[in-house]
CSV table of C-alpha atoms and ligand atoms in Angstrom, one decimal:
chain,number,residue,atom,x,y,z
A,1,MET,CA,159.9,113.3,52.3
A,2,ARG,CA,162.9,111.9,50.8
A,3,VAL,CA,165.1,114.9,49.3
A,4,VAL,CA,167.2,113.0,46.6
A,5,ILE,CA,170.4,115.2,45.3
A,6,GLU,CA,171.6,114.2,41.5
A,7,PRO,CA,175.1,116.4,40.5
A,8,ASP,CA,173.4,117.7,38.0
A,9,TYR,CA,169.4,118.5,35.6
A,10,GLU,CA,170.0,114.9,34.2
A,11,GLY,CA,170.9,113.2,36.8
A,12,MET,CA,168.0,114.7,38.6
A,13,SER,CA,165.9,113.3,35.1
A,14,ARG,CA,166.8,110.2,34.8
A,15,LYS,CA,166.3,109.8,37.9
A,16,ALA,CA,162.6,111.2,38.4
A,17,ALA,CA,162.2,109.7,36.0
A,18,ALA,CA,162.6,105.4,36.8
A,19,MET,CA,160.8,106.4,39.5
A,20,VAL,CA,157.7,106.8,36.8
A,21,ALA,CA,158.8,104.0,35.0
A,22,ASP,CA,158.9,101.9,38.1
A,23,LEU,CA,155.4,102.3,38.5
A,24,VAL,CA,153.5,102.2,35.5
A,25,ARG,CA,155.1,98.6,35.1
A,26,ARG,CA,154.2,97.4,38.4
A,27,LYS,CA,150.5,99.6,37.4
A,28,PRO,CA,150.0,99.1,34.0
A,29,ASP,CA,146.2,101.5,34.2
A,30,CYS,CA,147.8,104.1,37.0
A,31,VAL,CA,146.6,107.5,36.8
A,32,LEU,CA,149.8,109.7,36.7
A,33,GLY,CA,149.9,114.0,37.6
A,34,LEU,CA,151.3,116.1,35.0
A,35,ALA,CA,153.1,118.9,35.3
A,36,THR,CA,154.7,122.1,33.0
A,37,GLY,CA,157.0,124.1,33.2
A,38,SER,CA,160.6,123.9,32.4
A,39,THR,CA,161.7,121.3,35.0
A,40,PRO,CA,159.9,118.0,33.6
A,41,ILE,CA,160.6,118.7,29.9
A,42,GLY,CA,163.9,116.2,31.0
A,43,LEU,CA,161.6,113.5,32.8
A,44,TYR,CA,159.5,113.5,29.6
A,45,LYS,CA,162.7,113.0,27.6
A,46,GLU,CA,163.4,110.1,30.1
A,47,LEU,CA,160.1,108.6,29.3
A,48,ILE,CA,159.7,109.3,25.4
A,49,ARG,CA,163.3,107.2,25.7
A,50,LEU,CA,162.2,104.6,27.6
A,51,SER,CA,158.5,103.9,25.7
A,52,ARG,CA,160.5,103.7,22.3
A,53,GLU,CA,163.7,102.1,23.1
A,54,ASP,CA,163.1,99.7,27.2
A,55,GLY,CA,159.3,98.9,26.0
A,56,LEU,CA,157.9,101.0,28.9
A,57,ASP,CA,154.4,101.1,27.8
A,58,PHE,CA,151.8,103.7,28.3
A,59,SER,CA,148.2,102.5,27.3
A,60,ARG,CA,146.2,101.7,30.4
A,61,VAL,CA,147.9,104.7,31.5
A,62,THR,CA,145.2,107.9,32.5
A,63,THR,CA,146.6,111.8,33.6
A,64,PHE,CA,145.5,114.5,35.3
A,65,ASN,CA,147.8,118.2,34.3
A,66,LEU,CA,148.2,120.5,37.6
A,67,ASP,CA,146.3,123.4,35.7
A,68,GLU,CA,145.6,125.4,32.2
A,69,TYR,CA,146.2,129.1,31.8
A,70,HIS,CA,142.2,130.9,31.6
A,71,GLY,CA,141.3,132.1,28.2
A,72,LEU,CA,143.6,130.3,25.4
A,73,ALA,CA,142.2,128.2,23.5
A,74,PRO,CA,144.1,124.3,22.8
A,75,GLU,CA,145.8,125.4,19.6
A,76,HIS,CA,147.4,128.0,21.4
A,77,ASP,CA,151.4,127.2,21.2
A,78,GLN,CA,151.7,128.2,24.7
A,79,CYS,CA,148.8,126.3,26.5
A,80,TYR,CA,149.5,124.2,28.0
A,81,ARG,CA,147.9,121.0,26.3
A,82,TYR,CA,149.7,121.6,23.4
A,83,PHE,CA,153.2,121.1,25.6
A,84,MET,CA,152.1,117.9,26.7
A,85,GLU,CA,151.4,117.0,22.6
A,86,LYS,CA,154.9,118.4,22.5
A,87,ASN,CA,156.5,117.4,24.9
A,88,LEU,CA,155.4,113.9,25.8
A,89,PHE,CA,152.2,112.6,24.5
A,90,GLU,CA,153.6,112.8,20.8
A,91,GLY,CA,156.9,111.2,22.0
A,92,LEU,CA,155.7,108.4,23.8
A,93,LYS,CA,155.4,104.8,21.5
A,94,THR,CA,151.8,104.3,23.2
A,95,ARG,CA,149.8,107.2,24.0
A,96,PRO,CA,148.6,107.1,27.4
A,97,LYS,CA,144.7,105.4,26.8
A,98,ARG,CA,143.3,108.8,28.3
A,99,THR,CA,144.6,112.0,29.2
A,100,SER,CA,143.1,115.3,30.3
A,101,VAL,CA,143.9,119.1,30.7
A,102,PRO,CA,141.4,121.7,32.0
A,103,ASP,CA,139.5,123.6,29.4
A,104,GLY,CA,140.8,127.1,29.3
A,105,LEU,CA,138.5,127.6,27.5
A,106,ALA,CA,135.5,125.8,30.1
A,107,ARG,CA,132.2,129.2,30.7
A,108,ASP,CA,131.0,127.7,33.5
A,109,VAL,CA,134.0,127.4,35.4
A,110,ASP,CA,132.8,125.9,39.0
A,111,GLY,CA,131.1,123.6,37.6
A,112,TYR,CA,134.4,122.4,35.4
A,113,CYS,CA,136.2,121.9,38.3
A,114,ALA,CA,133.6,120.5,40.3
A,115,SER,CA,134.2,117.9,37.4
A,116,TYR,CA,137.4,118.0,36.7
A,117,GLU,CA,138.1,117.1,40.6
A,118,LYS,CA,134.7,113.5,40.7
A,119,ALA,CA,136.5,112.9,37.3
A,120,ILE,CA,139.8,112.2,39.6
A,121,LYS,CA,138.3,110.5,41.9
A,122,ASP,CA,136.5,108.5,39.3
A,123,SER,CA,139.4,107.5,37.8
A,124,GLY,CA,140.5,105.5,41.6
A,125,GLY,CA,142.6,108.7,42.1
A,126,ILE,CA,146.5,109.7,41.0
A,127,ASP,CA,149.0,107.0,42.2
A,128,LEU,CA,151.9,109.3,41.7
A,129,GLN,CA,151.8,113.0,41.1
A,130,VAL,CA,154.7,115.3,39.3
A,131,LEU,CA,155.7,118.7,40.3
A,132,GLY,CA,157.3,121.9,39.8
A,133,ILE,CA,157.8,124.7,42.3
A,134,GLY,CA,157.7,128.7,40.9
A,135,GLY,CA,159.4,130.7,42.2
A,136,ASP,CA,157.4,132.3,44.4
A,137,GLY,CA,156.6,129.2,46.0
A,138,HIS,CA,153.4,127.0,43.4
A,139,ILE,CA,152.9,124.8,43.3
A,140,ALA,CA,150.6,124.4,40.2
A,141,PHE,CA,149.4,127.6,40.1
A,142,ASN,CA,148.0,127.5,44.0
A,143,GLU,CA,150.5,130.7,44.5
A,144,PRO,CA,151.4,132.4,47.5
A,145,GLY,CA,148.0,132.8,50.3
A,146,SER,CA,145.9,130.0,48.3
A,147,SER,CA,144.6,127.9,50.9
A,148,LEU,CA,146.5,124.8,52.0
A,149,GLY,CA,143.1,123.3,51.2
A,150,SER,CA,142.2,124.7,48.4
A,151,ARG,CA,140.5,122.2,45.6
A,152,THR,CA,140.4,123.0,42.2
A,153,ARG,CA,139.6,126.3,40.6
A,154,LEU,CA,140.1,129.9,38.9
A,155,VAL,CA,142.9,131.3,40.6
A,156,VAL,CA,144.8,135.2,40.0
A,157,LEU,CA,148.2,134.7,38.5
A,158,THR,CA,151.2,136.6,40.7
A,159,GLU,CA,153.2,139.4,38.5
A,160,GLU,CA,156.3,136.5,39.7
A,161,THR,CA,154.5,134.1,37.9
A,162,ILE,CA,153.7,136.7,34.9
A,163,THR,CA,156.9,137.9,34.9
A,164,ASP,CA,158.1,133.7,34.8
A,165,ASN,CA,156.1,132.9,32.4
A,166,SER,CA,156.4,135.3,30.0
A,167,ARG,CA,159.8,134.2,28.7
A,168,PHE,CA,157.6,131.8,26.9
A,169,PHE,CA,155.0,134.4,25.3
A,170,ALA,CA,155.6,137.7,23.5
A,171,SER,CA,155.7,140.0,26.0
A,172,ALA,CA,154.6,139.7,30.0
A,173,ASP,CA,151.0,141.7,28.0
A,174,ASP,CA,150.2,138.5,26.3
A,175,VAL,CA,150.5,136.5,29.4
A,176,PRO,CA,146.5,135.4,30.6
A,177,ARG,CA,146.3,136.4,34.0
A,178,PHE,CA,144.7,134.1,35.6
A,179,ALA,CA,144.6,130.5,34.9
A,180,LEU,CA,142.4,127.0,36.5
A,181,THR,CA,144.2,124.8,38.6
A,182,MET,CA,144.2,121.6,40.9
A,183,GLY,CA,144.0,123.1,45.0
A,184,VAL,CA,146.6,122.4,46.8
A,185,ALA,CA,144.1,119.5,48.6
A,186,THR,CA,144.1,118.4,45.5
A,187,ILE,CA,147.8,117.5,45.5
A,188,LEU,CA,147.8,116.1,48.9
A,189,GLU,CA,145.7,113.2,47.7
A,190,ALA,CA,147.4,111.9,45.6
A,191,ARG,CA,149.4,108.5,46.8
A,192,LYS,CA,152.7,109.7,46.0
A,193,CYS,CA,154.7,113.3,45.3
A,194,LEU,CA,157.7,114.0,43.2
A,195,LEU,CA,159.1,117.3,43.3
A,196,LEU,CA,161.5,118.1,40.8
A,197,ALA,CA,163.4,121.7,41.5
A,198,SER,CA,166.9,122.7,39.5
A,199,GLY,CA,169.0,125.9,38.9
A,200,ILE,CA,170.7,128.3,41.8
A,201,LYS,CA,168.1,130.2,41.3
A,202,LYS,CA,165.0,127.7,42.6
A,203,SER,CA,167.4,127.2,45.7
A,204,LYS,CA,165.7,129.8,48.1
A,205,VAL,CA,162.3,128.6,48.1
A,206,VAL,CA,163.8,124.8,47.6
A,207,ARG,CA,164.6,126.2,51.1
A,208,GLU,CA,160.8,127.3,52.9
A,209,ALA,CA,159.5,125.0,50.6
A,210,ILE,CA,161.5,121.4,52.4
A,211,GLU,CA,162.9,123.3,55.6
A,212,GLY,CA,161.3,126.5,56.4
A,213,PRO,CA,157.3,126.6,58.3
A,214,VAL,CA,154.6,125.4,56.3
A,215,THR,CA,152.6,127.2,54.8
A,216,SER,CA,150.1,129.0,52.6
A,217,GLN,CA,152.3,131.2,51.4
A,218,ILE,CA,154.9,129.2,49.9
A,219,THR,CA,152.4,126.6,48.8
A,220,ALA,CA,155.4,123.2,48.6
A,221,SER,CA,155.4,123.6,52.0
A,222,ALA,CA,152.4,121.5,52.4
A,223,LEU,CA,154.3,118.8,50.6
A,224,GLN,CA,155.5,118.7,53.8
A,225,LEU,CA,152.8,117.1,55.2
A,226,HIS,CA,152.5,114.5,52.9
A,227,PRO,CA,153.2,111.2,53.6
A,228,ASP,CA,155.2,109.9,50.2
A,229,THR,CA,156.7,112.6,48.6
A,230,PHE,CA,160.4,113.1,47.0
A,231,ALA,CA,162.0,115.8,46.3
A,232,PHE,CA,164.6,115.8,43.6
A,233,LEU,CA,167.0,118.6,43.0
A,234,ASP,CA,169.9,118.6,41.6
A,235,GLU,CA,173.2,120.1,43.2
A,236,ASP,CA,172.7,123.9,43.0
A,237,ALA,CA,168.6,123.9,43.7
A,238,ALA,CA,170.0,122.0,46.6
A,239,ASP,CA,172.8,124.6,47.3
A,240,LEU,CA,171.1,126.5,50.0
A,241,LEU,CA,169.5,123.3,52.3
A,242,GLU,CA,170.8,123.4,55.8
A,243,LEU,CA,170.5,119.7,56.2
A,244,LYS,CA,171.8,119.0,52.8
A,245,ASP,CA,174.2,116.5,53.8
A,246,TYR,CA,172.3,114.3,56.1
A,247,TYR,CA,169.6,113.9,53.0
A,248,LYS,CA,172.8,112.6,51.1
A,249,HIS,CA,173.7,111.1,53.7
A,250,VAL,CA,170.0,109.3,54.1
A,251,GLU,CA,170.3,108.2,50.5
A,252,LYS,CA,173.3,106.8,50.9
A,253,MET,CA,172.2,104.7,53.9
A,254,TYR,CA,169.1,102.9,51.6
A,255,GLY,CA,171.6,101.9,48.7
A,256,GLU,CA,173.3,100.8,50.4
A,257,HIS,CA,171.4,98.8,53.4
A,258,GLY,CA,168.7,98.0,50.9
A,259,VAL,CA,166.0,98.2,53.9
A,260,GLY,CA,162.6,98.6,52.7
A,261,ARG,CA,160.8,99.5,49.8
A,262,ARG,CA,162.5,102.5,50.9
A,263,ALA,CA,165.8,101.4,49.5
A,264,ALA,CA,163.6,101.4,45.4
A,265,VAL,CA,164.3,105.0,44.8
A,266,ALA,CA,168.2,104.3,45.6
A,267,ALA,CA,167.6,101.1,43.6
A,268,THR,CA,166.7,102.8,40.0
A,269,ARG,CA,170.4,104.5,39.0
B,1,PGA,P1,159.6,125.8,35.1
B,1,PGA,O1,158.2,126.3,35.9
B,1,PGA,O2,159.8,124.5,35.7
B,1,PGA,O3,159.3,126.2,34.5
B,1,PGA,O4,160.9,126.6,36.4
B,1,PGA,C1,157.6,125.6,38.1
B,1,PGA,C2,156.1,126.0,37.8
B,1,PGA,O5,156.4,127.9,37.6
B,1,PGA,O6,155.8,125.5,38.7
């Protein structure tokens, strides 16, 4: 895993956005996996800026979102379809060709989840997956105990996630208890993963995910098994990493020596 540490949230967001933009330029019909939550908002703002000021063209891009609350209508202002419209799609100069967010009102949940997996496969698979990390170590809504072989399915949210997300709802009682989520194995099939984390509150779980054992108790740790994952962190989120200085040294070396494609991220300043 490449661990890229930037001084602040803005720098981290710009660097992650540069990697997404580079893919969209090289492969205009790419498939992006997208995430919701507070963390990727800066990345999305930068993509909107690049689309409006630099002509970054999303018109041939396909997107799949990671997850959705179960039981919320698409117009609900806390559902993830609404979030994506407001925080990315509506702002882009050219909207992606096709955008998919799991349908939180699907009746035949199992059949729907299988069809979501099939749609990803039929699109050619996800080229780049954006991910946040939850306070309980989840990626998407793969809560502790989720099988590392899990696929898209209905899950029960943890109390920690409900409390974390209650800041967006009138009260914790209003937070849905179920969600549809891509599984850990679904995520690991993406060709590239970008894990974003910011703030001191995430520092402990970031250390567990990046430097701890691979475990279903911290599903983000499964990314250690993925051959092409970048963790974009700000200094606060990186605070407890034991090998922080080494990760910085690695990025500096790739940047200075321009060795193969590994140098690319260092060049995207
Ligand atoms: P956050 O959520 O970006 O709002 O911290 C991350 C997550 O739960 O995946």
